[in-house]
DNA sequence: ATAATAATTAACCAAACGGTTAAATATCAT
DNA sequence: ATGATATTTAACCGTTTGGTTAATTATTAT
């Protein structure tokens, strides 16, 4: 099970999130995945490797072609982690902010 | 609204996730937040700045003390993004994997 | 056997990261 | 005014990141 560090690092780059999005619409070869991006195939190949390290992409070699598929399970772990703070993103911030603004609103 | 890039970058480091966890138990000063970590105050101060850039932490200066609070709303956006792939992490991978293993399982 | 295709590895580069120590700034206490 | 406290800024360092081009490996097609 790849470290959450690796999963979040992988997702922090917009190109890699776009690759995830692309693969969610079905498996594809490396060249096909690379096609829409304004960068070299080598650069995309490296991004794919980062996604593999995160466990988000599986690679199946068939001859010279490598077909990539999405494995979304690590995303679930990200969702689970963030979900722990659900109560906080629903909470109004006014109460907390009141502690700091306009000096000295007690309680 | 801070970029998702910044939010995910901020969360990719375990120290910063621990700071988020700490602040979810209530506001705290920088020194207090730094105390459990085996690194300098300056290092923690830098981590806090990254969390601020991501919109995850608010700072309130009161005299020489800076009190930090969690703002979890960016976490919600992370959860929303990952949630788009919920169908994929529930899907069995066998079907996809069957396409690539044991050469030539048709259909 | 030769050539074209799919992809990686190697070598390089500038910028960002995660840490350090030393110095500076601002505030509070005496 | 002096000194202690809270925090940041500056300068530095080794590693990682995100990109490049050139060379290499492996496979398929003629």
Coordinates of C-alpha atoms in Angstrom, one line a residue, chain B residues 27-106:
Chain B
X27 CA -5.9 27.0 17.9
X28 CA -2.3 27.2 19.0
X29 CA 0.8 29.4 18.9
X30 CA 3.7 28.7 16.6
X31 CA 6.0 27.6 19.4
X32 CA 3.3 25.3 20.8
X33 CA 2.7 23.7 17.4
X34 CA 6.4 23.2 16.9
X35 CA 7.1 21.6 20.3
X36 CA 6.4 17.9 19.5
X37 CA 8.5 17.9 16.3
X38 CA 12.1 17.0 16.2
X39 CA 13.2 20.0 14.1
X40 CA 13.9 23.6 14.6
X41 CA 11.3 26.3 15.2
X42 CA 12.3 27.9 11.9
X43 CA 11.6 24.7 10.0
X44 CA 8.1 24.5 11.5
X45 CA 7.6 28.2 10.8
X46 CA 8.3 27.4 7.1
X47 CA 5.8 24.6 7.1
X48 CA 3.2 26.9 8.6
X49 CA 3.8 29.3 5.7
X50 CA 3.2 26.6 3.2
X51 CA -0.1 25.8 5.0
X52 CA -1.0 29.4 4.9
X53 CA -0.3 29.6 1.1
X54 CA -2.7 26.7 0.8
X55 CA -5.4 28.5 2.8
X56 CA -5.4 25.8 5.4
X57 CA -4.1 27.9 8.3
X58 CA -5.0 31.4 9.4
X59 CA -2.7 33.5 11.5
X60 CA -3.7 36.1 14.1
X61 CA -1.0 38.3 15.4
X62 CA -1.6 39.5 18.9
X63 CA 1.5 41.2 20.1
X64 CA 4.5 39.0 19.7
X65 CA 2.4 35.9 19.7
X66 CA 0.9 34.5 16.4
X67 CA -2.1 32.2 17.0
X68 CA -2.8 29.7 14.3
X69 CA -6.2 28.3 13.4
X70 CA -7.3 25.6 11.0
X71 CA -9.4 26.5 8.0
X72 CA -10.5 23.2 6.7
X73 CA -12.4 24.5 3.7
X74 CA -9.6 23.6 1.2
X75 CA -9.8 20.1 2.5
X76 CA -13.4 20.0 1.3
X77 CA -12.3 20.8 -2.2
X78 CA -9.7 18.0 -2.0
X79 CA -12.5 15.6 -0.9
X80 CA -14.7 16.8 -3.7
X81 CA -12.0 16.3 -6.3
X82 CA -11.2 12.8 -5.2
X83 CA -14.9 11.9 -4.8
X84 CA -15.4 12.3 -8.6
X85 CA -13.6 8.9 -8.9
X86 CA -15.7 7.1 -6.3
X87 CA -17.1 4.8 -8.9
X88 CA -13.6 3.7 -9.9
X89 CA -12.3 2.8 -6.5
X90 CA -15.4 0.7 -6.0
X91 CA -15.0 -1.0 -9.4
X92 CA -13.3 -4.4 -9.4
X93 CA -10.0 -4.3 -11.2
X94 CA -10.2 -7.9 -12.3
X95 CA -12.0 -7.0 -15.5
X96 CA -9.3 -4.5 -16.5
X97 CA -6.5 -6.7 -15.3
X98 CA -7.9 -9.5 -17.4
X99 CA -7.2 -7.4 -20.5
X100 CA -3.5 -7.5 -19.9
X101 CA -2.5 -10.7 -18.1
X102 CA -2.1 -14.2 -19.5
X103 CA -1.8 -12.9 -23.1
X104 CA -5.0 -13.0 -25.1
X105 CA -8.0 -13.5 -23.0
X106 CA -10.5 -12.1 -25.5

